Amino acid sequence: MPDLTLYNYDLDESCYKARLLLSFLGLDCKIVAVDVFPGREQTTPPFLALNPLGRLPILTDGDFVLTGTEAILAHLARAHDPSERWLPMEGEAFARVMSWLTFSARDLDVTITARQRSLFGPPGDETSLVAASRRLLRIMDEHLLARGYTGEEWFAAPHPTIADIALFPAFALSRDVGIDHDEYPALRRWSRRFRGLSGFRVMPGIPEYF
Amino acid sequence: MDMQGHWYPVSLAHSVEPGSAAGVRLDGRELVVWRDGEGGAHVWEDRCPHRGMRLSLGFVREGRLGCLYHGWEFGADGQCSHIPAHPDSQVPKAIRTRPYPKEVRFGMIWTALSAEPPPPLPEDAAEITPVASLYLDCAAAAALSALRASRLPPFRAGDHDAGTVFETVAPTLFRLSAGSESILVGLQAVAAERTALHIVIEGPGVVYAGQGQSHFLRWAQELRHRIETPSLNSANRPGEAP
């Protein structure tokens, strides 16, 4: 069995993405709870030694230390999913996964910031963050809508991939920043399918029922 | 727009799957649209009579809509039939949701804010292929005038010179046709400055599924871009060269 450790905070949606893939793959993994709020433990020397950026999640696989949510998803899929379904290697599906991972890392960051402000931050004006989040969700919704025209139900391949995992929390948690699911019908249907996957688990803020 | 006495579309029919629920807004009011296991559509006020939780966050189980908060379950008639904290009690008849009129037609789910159903919608004989629901930051009247001004590019070759004909099918349903092709657009007044357009093709999936749907989605996105970009609101119309 692989010797995996995830440095984790339950309320962090990036850590949730790693937990989801570990669960979908049925991998045993040691979970180390990090006191992010209010302790900011991830910015103390023992954690900075693992990730100088002071962020979670951090994964260790044997002696190998890996940071960055998308890199962790890609590594887990490449190293521990012999079926190659979660990270398909053939041409277009692979490229589409990369494209949505980039979208997740670069663009969806705004949804994480909006949510952190609304949950933990001082009261302030989140209007522009919420407007940007709506725009991103609309891009995701219309991508799935158009894929649905040819019977495709997932973001990058004929089956779920790490792209779907990387995108799921931004939609599932959007109500935390006051964005209802009313206006994203394709994401609603995708979210139901995602929740029905074997090994799916919730995080705080995502209800068990649907 | 007078909201009473008209049917309004609140969703494309295929957007709410059997056994699921979705929240929608009409004239600022929160409604839940849900389908039971057999696919029957229901439109209620989006409030659990117990603690006011939105029922659209809940779950459909054995033909009943359950509230996420305490699991109270309501049957298709709106009557509460099960309270998990009191599994053996007879639920009083007074505990019920508020149902609204509902209809499934033209590939859309319709409701009305009046207690009694408005006059019936026209029959939908033709086959329908769904395209998209567009959500717009403008009043219903502004969305309608942009729709009136738009030009519909036909999907199939041979219809390229056809002009666009705009037609009112019902107070909240409009047809745009170009040559032998047509789409239907249902108008949902979400709130004072929020409007949804529900768009379907009048034609069978064997012709329009895939590329035909993408074609009319691009038309719809262009219409939305025009509405969202005030500087474009000059004489140019969607489909015409700037």
GROMACS .gro file of C-alpha atoms in nm:
model
  452
    1MET     CA    1   0.000   0.000   0.000
    2PRO     CA    2   0.120   0.356  -0.065
    3ASP     CA    3   0.243   0.555   0.233
    4LEU     CA    4   0.027   0.866   0.198
    5THR     CA    5  -0.025   1.156   0.440
    6LEU     CA    6  -0.257   1.451   0.378
    7TYR     CA    7  -0.217   1.768   0.585
    8ASN     CA    8  -0.576   1.874   0.600
    9TYR     CA    9  -0.826   2.131   0.723
   10ASP     CA   10  -1.187   2.014   0.707
   11LEU     CA   11  -1.336   2.354   0.612
   12ASP     CA   12  -1.089   2.409   0.325
   13GLU     CA   13  -1.236   2.322  -0.015
   14SER     CA   14  -0.892   2.258  -0.164
   15CYS     CA   15  -0.824   1.994   0.099
   16TYR     CA   16  -1.173   1.860   0.025
   17LYS     CA   17  -1.074   1.803  -0.339
   18ALA     CA   18  -0.782   1.584  -0.227
   19ARG     CA   19  -1.006   1.398   0.020
   20LEU     CA   20  -1.260   1.336  -0.256
   21LEU     CA   21  -1.007   1.178  -0.491
   22LEU     CA   22  -0.856   0.967  -0.211
   23SER     CA   23  -1.207   0.842  -0.138
   24PHE     CA   24  -1.299   0.778  -0.504
   25LEU     CA   25  -0.976   0.579  -0.543
   26GLY     CA   26  -1.031   0.396  -0.214
   27LEU     CA   27  -0.678   0.485  -0.098
   28ASP     CA   28  -0.567   0.458   0.263
   29CYS     CA   29  -0.420   0.789   0.371
   30LYS     CA   30  -0.311   0.927   0.705
   31ILE     CA   31  -0.497   1.255   0.765
   32VAL     CA   32  -0.321   1.515   0.981
   33ALA     CA   33  -0.554   1.789   1.108
   34VAL     CA   34  -0.403   2.137   1.082
   35ASP     CA   35  -0.542   2.424   1.289
   36VAL     CA   36  -0.589   2.679   1.013
   37PHE     CA   37  -0.855   2.888   1.189
   38PRO     CA   38  -0.787   3.049   1.422
   39GLY     CA   39  -0.440   2.895   1.477
   40ARG     CA   40  -0.280   2.965   1.134
   41GLU     CA   41  -0.069   2.659   1.207
   42GLN     CA   42   0.006   2.615   0.834
   43THR     CA   43   0.225   2.926   0.853
   44THR     CA   44   0.442   2.796   1.139
   45PRO     CA   45   0.796   2.664   1.073
   46PRO     CA   46   0.718   2.289   1.070
   47PHE     CA   47   0.461   2.347   0.792
   48LEU     CA   48   0.663   2.611   0.609
   49ALA     CA   49   0.933   2.346   0.584
   50LEU     CA   50   0.684   2.140   0.380
   51ASN     CA   51   0.526   2.432   0.190
   52PRO     CA   52   0.700   2.771   0.208
   53LEU     CA   53   0.381   2.929   0.070
   54GLY     CA   54   0.205   2.845   0.395
   55ARG     CA   55  -0.095   2.682   0.228
   56LEU     CA   56  -0.284   2.355   0.238
   57PRO     CA   57  -0.326   2.089   0.118
   58ILE     CA   58   0.014   1.921   0.148
   59LEU     CA   59   0.054   1.557   0.046
   60THR     CA   60   0.343   1.329   0.125
   61ASP     CA   61   0.381   1.006  -0.072
   62GLY     CA   62   0.664   0.819   0.097
   63ASP     CA   63   0.948   1.073   0.112
   64PHE     CA   64   0.803   1.283  -0.165
   65VAL     CA   65   0.641   1.612  -0.053
   66LEU     CA   66   0.390   1.770  -0.289
   67THR     CA   67   0.196   2.099  -0.269
   68GLY     CA   68  -0.058   2.265  -0.496
   69THR     CA   69  -0.410   2.124  -0.517
   70GLU     CA   70  -0.407   2.046  -0.889
   71ALA     CA   71  -0.063   1.884  -0.872
   72ILE     CA   72  -0.180   1.668  -0.582
   73LEU     CA   73  -0.487   1.555  -0.778
   74ALA     CA   74  -0.276   1.481  -1.086
   75HIS     CA   75  -0.014   1.289  -0.887
   76LEU     CA   76  -0.267   1.077  -0.699
   77ALA     CA   77  -0.443   0.990  -1.025
   78ARG     CA   78  -0.120   0.920  -1.218
   79ALA     CA   79   0.049   0.719  -0.945
   80HIS     CA   80  -0.243   0.541  -0.785
   81ASP     CA   81  -0.520   0.500  -1.045
   82PRO     CA   82  -0.412   0.218  -1.279
   83SER     CA   83  -0.736   0.256  -1.480
   84GLU     CA   84  -0.622   0.604  -1.590
   85ARG     CA   85  -0.983   0.719  -1.576
   86TRP     CA   86  -0.940   1.008  -1.333
   87LEU     CA   87  -0.652   1.147  -1.540
   88PRO     CA   88  -0.703   1.017  -1.894
   89MET     CA   89  -0.382   1.017  -2.098
   90GLU     CA   90  -0.524   1.024  -2.451
   91GLY     CA   91  -0.504   1.349  -2.648
   92GLU     CA   92  -0.810   1.567  -2.615
   93ALA     CA   93  -0.938   1.438  -2.283
   94PHE     CA   94  -0.595   1.495  -2.125
   95ALA     CA   95  -0.577   1.847  -2.268
   96ARG     CA   96  -0.928   1.931  -2.151
   97VAL     CA   97  -0.842   1.813  -1.798
   98MET     CA   98  -0.536   2.041  -1.804
   99SER     CA   99  -0.747   2.331  -1.928
  100TRP     CA  100  -1.001   2.296  -1.646
  101LEU     CA  101  -0.727   2.242  -1.385
  102THR     CA  102  -0.575   2.572  -1.497
  103PHE     CA  103  -0.918   2.735  -1.476
  104SER     CA  104  -0.956   2.595  -1.125
  105ALA     CA  105  -0.612   2.713  -1.009
  106ARG     CA  106  -0.613   3.054  -1.167
  107ASP     CA  107  -0.973   3.168  -1.206
  108LEU     CA  108  -1.173   2.982  -0.942
  109ASP     CA  109  -0.941   3.118  -0.675
  110VAL     CA  110  -1.177   3.416  -0.662
  111THR     CA  111  -1.460   3.190  -0.540
  112ILE     CA  112  -1.236   3.063  -0.259
  113THR     CA  113  -1.145   3.418  -0.159
  114ALA     CA  114  -1.512   3.522  -0.165
  115ARG     CA  115  -1.607   3.232   0.059
  116GLN     CA  116  -1.320   3.282   0.304
  117ARG     CA  117  -1.412   3.649   0.340
  118SER     CA  118  -1.775   3.565   0.400
  119LEU     CA  119  -1.699   3.287   0.653
  120PHE     CA  120  -1.392   3.413   0.838
  121GLY     CA  121  -1.318   3.766   0.729
  122PRO     CA  122  -1.424   4.103   0.866
  123PRO     CA  123  -1.746   4.242   0.715
  124GLY     CA  124  -1.666   4.414   0.388
  125ASP     CA  125  -1.775   4.460   0.032
  126GLU     CA  126  -1.764   4.127  -0.149
  127THR     CA  127  -1.980   4.245  -0.439
  128SER     CA  128  -1.709   4.229  -0.703
  129LEU     CA  129  -1.587   3.888  -0.586
  130VAL     CA  130  -1.942   3.753  -0.599
  131ALA     CA  131  -2.000   3.903  -0.945
  132ALA     CA  132  -1.677   3.741  -1.067
  133SER     CA  133  -1.784   3.409  -0.912
  134ARG     CA  134  -2.119   3.425  -1.094
  135ARG     CA  135  -1.942   3.482  -1.422
  136LEU     CA  136  -1.717   3.178  -1.368
  137LEU     CA  137  -2.010   2.956  -1.274
  138ARG     CA  138  -2.190   3.068  -1.589
  139ILE     CA  139  -1.888   2.968  -1.799
  140MET     CA  140  -1.891   2.627  -1.635
  141ASP     CA  141  -2.269   2.592  -1.677
  142GLU     CA  142  -2.261   2.673  -2.047
  143HIS     CA  143  -1.966   2.438  -2.109
  144LEU     CA  144  -2.168   2.151  -1.964
  145LEU     CA  145  -2.485   2.267  -2.143
  146ALA     CA  146  -2.304   2.254  -2.479
  147ARG     CA  147  -2.144   1.917  -2.398
  148GLY     CA  148  -2.490   1.789  -2.312
  149TYR     CA  149  -2.600   1.855  -2.673
  150THR     CA  150  -2.389   1.556  -2.776
  151GLY     CA  151  -2.477   1.349  -2.472
  152GLU     CA  152  -2.161   1.426  -2.271
  153GLU     CA  153  -2.222   1.460  -1.897
  154TRP     CA  154  -1.877   1.544  -1.754
  155PHE     CA  155  -1.634   1.830  -1.801
  156ALA     CA  156  -1.346   1.664  -1.985
  157ALA     CA  157  -1.418   1.301  -2.076
  158PRO     CA  158  -1.708   1.055  -2.113
  159HIS     CA  159  -1.659   0.981  -1.740
  160PRO     CA  160  -1.565   1.187  -1.433
  161THR     CA  161  -1.204   1.306  -1.408
  162ILE     CA  162  -0.999   1.517  -1.166
  163ALA     CA  163  -1.133   1.819  -1.359
  164ASP     CA  164  -1.480   1.749  -1.219
  165ILE     CA  165  -1.331   1.715  -0.869
  166ALA     CA  166  -1.142   2.044  -0.905
  167LEU     CA  167  -1.461   2.227  -1.009
  168PHE     CA  168  -1.721   2.068  -0.781
  169PRO     CA  169  -1.670   2.265  -0.453
  170ALA     CA  170  -1.698   2.609  -0.619
  171PHE     CA  171  -2.054   2.522  -0.722
  172ALA     CA  172  -2.154   2.306  -0.425
  173LEU     CA  173  -2.045   2.577  -0.177
  174SER     CA  174  -2.165   2.880  -0.372
  175ARG     CA  175  -2.458   2.940  -0.136
  176ASP     CA  176  -2.203   3.037   0.132
  177VAL     CA  177  -2.149   3.359  -0.064
  178GLY     CA  178  -2.517   3.401  -0.148
  179ILE     CA  179  -2.517   3.250  -0.499
  180ASP     CA  180  -2.820   3.024  -0.540
  181HIS     CA  181  -2.818   2.729  -0.776
  182ASP     CA  182  -3.135   2.851  -0.951
  183GLU     CA  183  -2.964   2.991  -1.260
  184TYR     CA  184  -2.721   2.706  -1.331
  185PRO     CA  185  -2.938   2.415  -1.451
  186ALA     CA  186  -2.655   2.222  -1.619
  187LEU     CA  187  -2.438   2.248  -1.306
  188ARG     CA  188  -2.733   2.131  -1.094
  189ARG     CA  189  -2.772   1.816  -1.300
  190TRP     CA  190  -2.394   1.754  -1.303
  191SER     CA  191  -2.380   1.805  -0.926
  192ARG     CA  192  -2.648   1.537  -0.878
  193ARG     CA  193  -2.449   1.292  -1.091
  194PHE     CA  194  -2.128   1.380  -0.905
  195ARG     CA  195  -2.294   1.319  -0.570
  196GLY     CA  196  -2.409   0.980  -0.690
  197LEU     CA  197  -2.053   0.858  -0.758
  198SER     CA  198  -1.935   0.567  -0.549
  199GLY     CA  199  -1.707   0.703  -0.275
  200PHE     CA  200  -1.856   1.053  -0.274
  201ARG     CA  201  -1.837   1.230   0.059
  202VAL     CA  202  -1.946   1.572   0.183
  203MET     CA  203  -1.764   1.851   0.367
  204PRO     CA  204  -1.909   2.111   0.607
  205GLY     CA  205  -2.135   2.336   0.402
  206ILE     CA  206  -2.240   2.065   0.157
  207PRO     CA  207  -2.555   1.884   0.270
  208GLU     CA  208  -2.581   1.506   0.269
  209TYR     CA  209  -2.915   1.518   0.093
  210PHE     CA  210  -2.983   1.636  -0.256
  211MET     CA  211  -4.596   4.388  -1.678
  212ASP     CA  212  -4.909   4.272  -1.501
  213MET     CA  213  -4.802   3.952  -1.329
  214GLN     CA  214  -5.150   3.819  -1.253
  215GLY     CA  215  -5.349   3.611  -1.493
  216HIS     CA  216  -5.061   3.484  -1.711
  217TRP     CA  217  -4.864   3.164  -1.732
  218TYR     CA  218  -4.487   3.210  -1.688
  219PRO     CA  219  -4.217   2.956  -1.777
  220VAL     CA  220  -3.980   2.899  -1.484
  221SER     CA  221  -3.750   2.629  -1.626
  222LEU     CA  222  -3.679   2.419  -1.930
  223ALA     CA  223  -3.855   2.089  -1.870
  224HIS     CA  224  -3.541   1.875  -1.894
  225SER     CA  225  -3.350   2.096  -1.647
  226VAL     CA  226  -3.540   1.950  -1.351
  227GLU     CA  227  -3.484   1.575  -1.354
  228PRO     CA  228  -3.733   1.328  -1.206
  229GLY     CA  229  -3.664   1.294  -0.834
  230SER     CA  230  -3.506   1.638  -0.800
  231ALA     CA  231  -3.598   1.991  -0.694
  232ALA     CA  232  -3.484   2.338  -0.802
  233GLY     CA  233  -3.543   2.686  -0.669
  234VAL     CA  234  -3.675   2.952  -0.908
  235ARG     CA  235  -3.795   3.312  -0.870
  236LEU     CA  236  -4.097   3.476  -1.029
  237ASP     CA  237  -4.169   3.845  -0.968
  238GLY     CA  238  -3.930   3.824  -0.672
  239ARG     CA  239  -4.117   3.534  -0.513
  240GLU     CA  240  -3.921   3.219  -0.432
  241LEU     CA  241  -4.079   2.902  -0.569
  242VAL     CA  242  -3.966   2.539  -0.573
  243VAL     CA  243  -4.009   2.330  -0.888
  244TRP     CA  244  -3.978   1.959  -0.831
  245ARG     CA  245  -4.053   1.635  -1.006
  246ASP     CA  246  -4.172   1.322  -0.836
  247GLY     CA  247  -4.036   0.977  -0.922
  248GLU     CA  248  -4.276   0.943  -1.217
  249GLY     CA  249  -4.162   1.280  -1.356
  250GLY     CA  250  -4.477   1.472  -1.254
  251ALA     CA  251  -4.394   1.842  -1.209
  252HIS     CA  252  -4.500   2.048  -0.906
  253VAL     CA  253  -4.459   2.419  -0.825
  254TRP     CA  254  -4.492   2.537  -0.464
  255GLU     CA  255  -4.396   2.828  -0.249
  256ASP     CA  256  -4.031   2.763  -0.157
  257ARG     CA  257  -4.091   2.757   0.218
  258CYS     CA  258  -4.128   2.471   0.458
  259PRO     CA  259  -4.433   2.553   0.678
  260HIS     CA  260  -4.235   2.432   0.979
  261ARG     CA  261  -3.936   2.670   1.003
  262GLY     CA  262  -3.941   2.851   0.670
  263MET     CA  263  -3.644   2.664   0.520
  264ARG     CA  264  -3.625   2.668   0.139
  265LEU     CA  265  -3.774   2.338   0.023
  266SER     CA  266  -3.564   2.356  -0.294
  267LEU     CA  267  -3.262   2.262  -0.080
  268GLY     CA  268  -3.440   1.942   0.013
  269PHE     CA  269  -3.467   1.596  -0.139
  270VAL     CA  270  -3.726   1.393  -0.326
  271ARG     CA  271  -3.798   1.055  -0.178
  272GLU     CA  272  -4.073   0.812  -0.284
  273GLY     CA  273  -4.277   1.079  -0.456
  274ARG     CA  274  -4.250   1.328  -0.169
  275LEU     CA  275  -4.044   1.643  -0.124
  276GLY     CA  276  -3.852   1.643   0.203
  277CYS     CA  277  -3.716   1.947   0.384
  278LEU     CA  278  -3.342   1.949   0.444
  279TYR     CA  279  -3.383   2.103   0.790
  280HIS     CA  280  -3.596   1.852   0.988
  281GLY     CA  281  -3.699   1.605   0.719
  282TRP     CA  282  -4.070   1.691   0.707
  283GLU     CA  283  -4.206   1.531   0.389
  284PHE     CA  284  -4.481   1.665   0.163
  285GLY     CA  285  -4.679   1.464  -0.093
  286ALA     CA  286  -4.774   1.575  -0.444
  287ASP     CA  287  -5.092   1.736  -0.302
  288GLY     CA  288  -4.876   1.962  -0.077
  289GLN     CA  289  -4.997   1.785   0.237
  290CYS     CA  290  -4.737   1.702   0.503
  291SER     CA  291  -4.736   1.323   0.534
  292HIS     CA  292  -4.437   1.247   0.755
  293ILE     CA  293  -4.256   1.419   1.046
  294PRO     CA  294  -3.945   1.218   1.142
  295ALA     CA  295  -3.945   1.347   1.503
  296HIS     CA  296  -4.302   1.214   1.545
  297PRO     CA  297  -4.307   0.908   1.321
  298ASP     CA  298  -4.624   0.759   1.472
  299SER     CA  299  -4.842   1.073   1.491
  300GLN     CA  300  -5.116   1.157   1.248
  301VAL     CA  301  -5.002   1.480   1.076
  302PRO     CA  302  -5.270   1.754   1.104
  303LYS     CA  303  -5.430   1.850   0.771
  304ALA     CA  304  -5.344   2.216   0.833
  305ILE     CA  305  -4.972   2.143   0.777
  306ARG     CA  306  -4.927   2.189   0.405
  307THR     CA  307  -4.732   2.384   0.146
  308ARG     CA  308  -4.877   2.643  -0.087
  309PRO     CA  309  -4.915   2.500  -0.438
  310TYR     CA  310  -4.924   2.712  -0.754
  311PRO     CA  311  -5.083   2.624  -1.091
  312LYS     CA  312  -4.847   2.420  -1.310
  313GLU     CA  313  -4.822   2.304  -1.668
  314VAL     CA  314  -4.556   2.137  -1.883
  315ARG     CA  315  -4.570   2.257  -2.243
  316PHE     CA  316  -4.334   2.366  -2.524
  317GLY     CA  317  -4.050   2.191  -2.339
  318MET     CA  318  -4.089   2.429  -2.043
  319ILE     CA  319  -4.241   2.412  -1.693
  320TRP     CA  320  -4.498   2.689  -1.643
  321THR     CA  321  -4.665   2.840  -1.339
  322ALA     CA  322  -4.882   3.139  -1.244
  323LEU     CA  323  -4.905   3.361  -0.938
  324SER     CA  324  -5.285   3.350  -0.929
  325ALA     CA  325  -5.469   3.095  -0.715
  326GLU     CA  326  -5.667   2.970  -1.016
  327PRO     CA  327  -5.493   2.860  -1.337
  328PRO     CA  328  -5.496   3.129  -1.609
  329PRO     CA  329  -5.661   3.054  -1.947
  330PRO     CA  330  -5.491   2.751  -2.104
  331LEU     CA  331  -5.173   2.788  -2.308
  332PRO     CA  332  -5.191   2.698  -2.678
  333GLU     CA  333  -5.137   2.334  -2.768
  334ASP     CA  334  -4.782   2.229  -2.855
  335ALA     CA  335  -4.814   1.986  -3.143
  336ALA     CA  336  -4.462   2.019  -3.278
  337GLU     CA  337  -4.157   1.833  -3.154
  338ILE     CA  338  -3.931   2.045  -2.934
  339THR     CA  339  -3.551   2.046  -2.893
  340PRO     CA  340  -3.426   2.241  -2.587
  341VAL     CA  341  -3.150   2.501  -2.623
  342ALA     CA  342  -3.085   2.707  -2.309
  343SER     CA  343  -3.217   2.930  -2.032
  344LEU     CA  344  -3.062   3.279  -2.041
  345TYR     CA  345  -3.057   3.488  -1.724
  346LEU     CA  346  -3.035   3.861  -1.785
  347ASP     CA  347  -2.976   4.169  -1.567
  348CYS     CA  348  -3.265   4.368  -1.710
  349ALA     CA  349  -3.641   4.413  -1.683
  350ALA     CA  350  -3.871   4.184  -1.880
  351ALA     CA  351  -3.971   4.469  -2.114
  352ALA     CA  352  -3.605   4.538  -2.205
  353ALA     CA  353  -3.538   4.169  -2.274
  354LEU     CA  354  -3.847   4.155  -2.492
  355SER     CA  355  -3.747   4.459  -2.696
  356ALA     CA  356  -3.397   4.312  -2.752
  357LEU     CA  357  -3.561   3.988  -2.862
  358ARG     CA  358  -3.790   4.175  -3.102
  359ALA     CA  359  -3.493   4.352  -3.256
  360SER     CA  360  -3.282   4.039  -3.304
  361ARG     CA  361  -3.227   3.855  -3.625
  362LEU     CA  362  -3.238   3.475  -3.628
  363PRO     CA  363  -2.977   3.309  -3.849
  364PRO     CA  364  -3.117   2.982  -3.987
  365PHE     CA  365  -2.928   2.661  -3.904
  366ARG     CA  366  -2.978   2.476  -4.230
  367ALA     CA  367  -2.834   2.589  -4.563
  368GLY     CA  368  -3.080   2.727  -4.814
  369ASP     CA  369  -3.256   2.956  -4.566
  370HIS     CA  370  -2.984   3.223  -4.558
  371ASP     CA  371  -3.186   3.500  -4.715
  372ALA     CA  372  -3.489   3.445  -4.498
  373GLY     CA  373  -3.595   3.745  -4.290
  374THR     CA  374  -3.683   3.705  -3.923
  375VAL     CA  375  -4.052   3.702  -3.833
  376PHE     CA  376  -4.147   3.782  -3.472
  377GLU     CA  377  -4.476   3.651  -3.342
  378THR     CA  378  -4.655   3.659  -3.006
  379VAL     CA  379  -4.786   3.307  -2.932
  380ALA     CA  380  -4.910   3.383  -2.579
  381PRO     CA  381  -4.852   3.682  -2.345
  382THR     CA  382  -4.518   3.532  -2.229
  383LEU     CA  383  -4.429   3.311  -2.528
  384PHE     CA  384  -4.280   3.432  -2.856
  385ARG     CA  385  -4.181   3.271  -3.184
  386LEU     CA  386  -3.890   3.382  -3.402
  387SER     CA  387  -3.887   3.220  -3.742
  388ALA     CA  388  -3.654   3.238  -4.038
  389GLY     CA  389  -3.767   3.050  -4.346
  390SER     CA  390  -3.879   2.702  -4.244
  391GLU     CA  391  -3.709   2.717  -3.903
  392SER     CA  392  -3.837   2.859  -3.577
  393ILE     CA  393  -3.756   2.888  -3.211
  394LEU     CA  394  -3.983   2.960  -2.915
  395VAL     CA  395  -3.877   3.191  -2.635
  396GLY     CA  396  -4.058   3.189  -2.300
  397LEU     CA  397  -4.027   3.500  -2.084
  398GLN     CA  398  -3.984   3.467  -1.705
  399ALA     CA  399  -3.998   3.791  -1.504
  400VAL     CA  400  -3.757   3.678  -1.229
  401ALA     CA  401  -3.755   4.011  -1.042
  402ALA     CA  402  -3.784   4.379  -1.129
  403GLU     CA  403  -3.442   4.389  -1.300
  404ARG     CA  404  -3.385   4.020  -1.365
  405THR     CA  405  -3.534   3.824  -1.655
  406ALA     CA  406  -3.494   3.472  -1.788
  407LEU     CA  407  -3.549   3.363  -2.148
  408HIS     CA  408  -3.619   2.991  -2.199
  409ILE     CA  409  -3.531   2.893  -2.554
  410VAL     CA  410  -3.636   2.583  -2.749
  411ILE     CA  411  -3.624   2.485  -3.117
  412GLU     CA  412  -3.952   2.391  -3.284
  413GLY     CA  413  -3.821   2.080  -3.450
  414PRO     CA  414  -3.713   1.724  -3.376
  415GLY     CA  415  -3.392   1.618  -3.204
  416VAL     CA  416  -3.293   1.406  -3.505
  417VAL     CA  417  -3.246   1.730  -3.699
  418TYR     CA  418  -3.128   1.972  -3.431
  419ALA     CA  419  -2.951   1.772  -3.157
  420GLY     CA  420  -2.584   1.866  -3.137
  421GLN     CA  421  -2.491   2.122  -3.402
  422GLY     CA  422  -2.838   2.275  -3.432
  423GLN     CA  423  -2.855   2.332  -3.057
  424SER     CA  424  -2.503   2.483  -3.058
  425HIS     CA  425  -2.604   2.710  -3.345
  426PHE     CA  426  -2.900   2.858  -3.156
  427LEU     CA  427  -2.701   2.872  -2.829
  428ARG     CA  428  -2.452   3.100  -3.008
  429TRP     CA  429  -2.742   3.318  -3.125
  430ALA     CA  430  -2.869   3.335  -2.765
  431GLN     CA  431  -2.525   3.420  -2.625
  432GLU     CA  432  -2.492   3.697  -2.880
  433LEU     CA  433  -2.832   3.835  -2.781
  434ARG     CA  434  -2.722   3.830  -2.416
  435HIS     CA  435  -2.391   3.996  -2.497
  436ARG     CA  436  -2.581   4.276  -2.667
  437ILE     CA  437  -2.809   4.325  -2.365
  438GLU     CA  438  -2.515   4.317  -2.122
  439THR     CA  439  -2.301   4.557  -2.327
  440PRO     CA  440  -2.488   4.889  -2.342
  441SER     CA  441  -2.232   5.047  -2.578
  442LEU     CA  442  -2.343   4.797  -2.845
  443ASN     CA  443  -2.703   4.910  -2.829
  444SER     CA  444  -2.689   5.109  -3.146
  445ALA     CA  445  -2.853   5.021  -3.475
  446ASN     CA  446  -2.671   4.689  -3.515
  447ARG     CA  447  -2.868   4.375  -3.449
  448PRO     CA  448  -2.741   4.028  -3.360
  449GLY     CA  449  -2.641   3.845  -3.674
  450GLU     CA  450  -2.557   4.162  -3.864
  451ALA     CA  451  -2.209   4.289  -3.933
  452PRO     CA  452  -2.111   4.580  -3.706
   0.00000   0.00000   0.00000
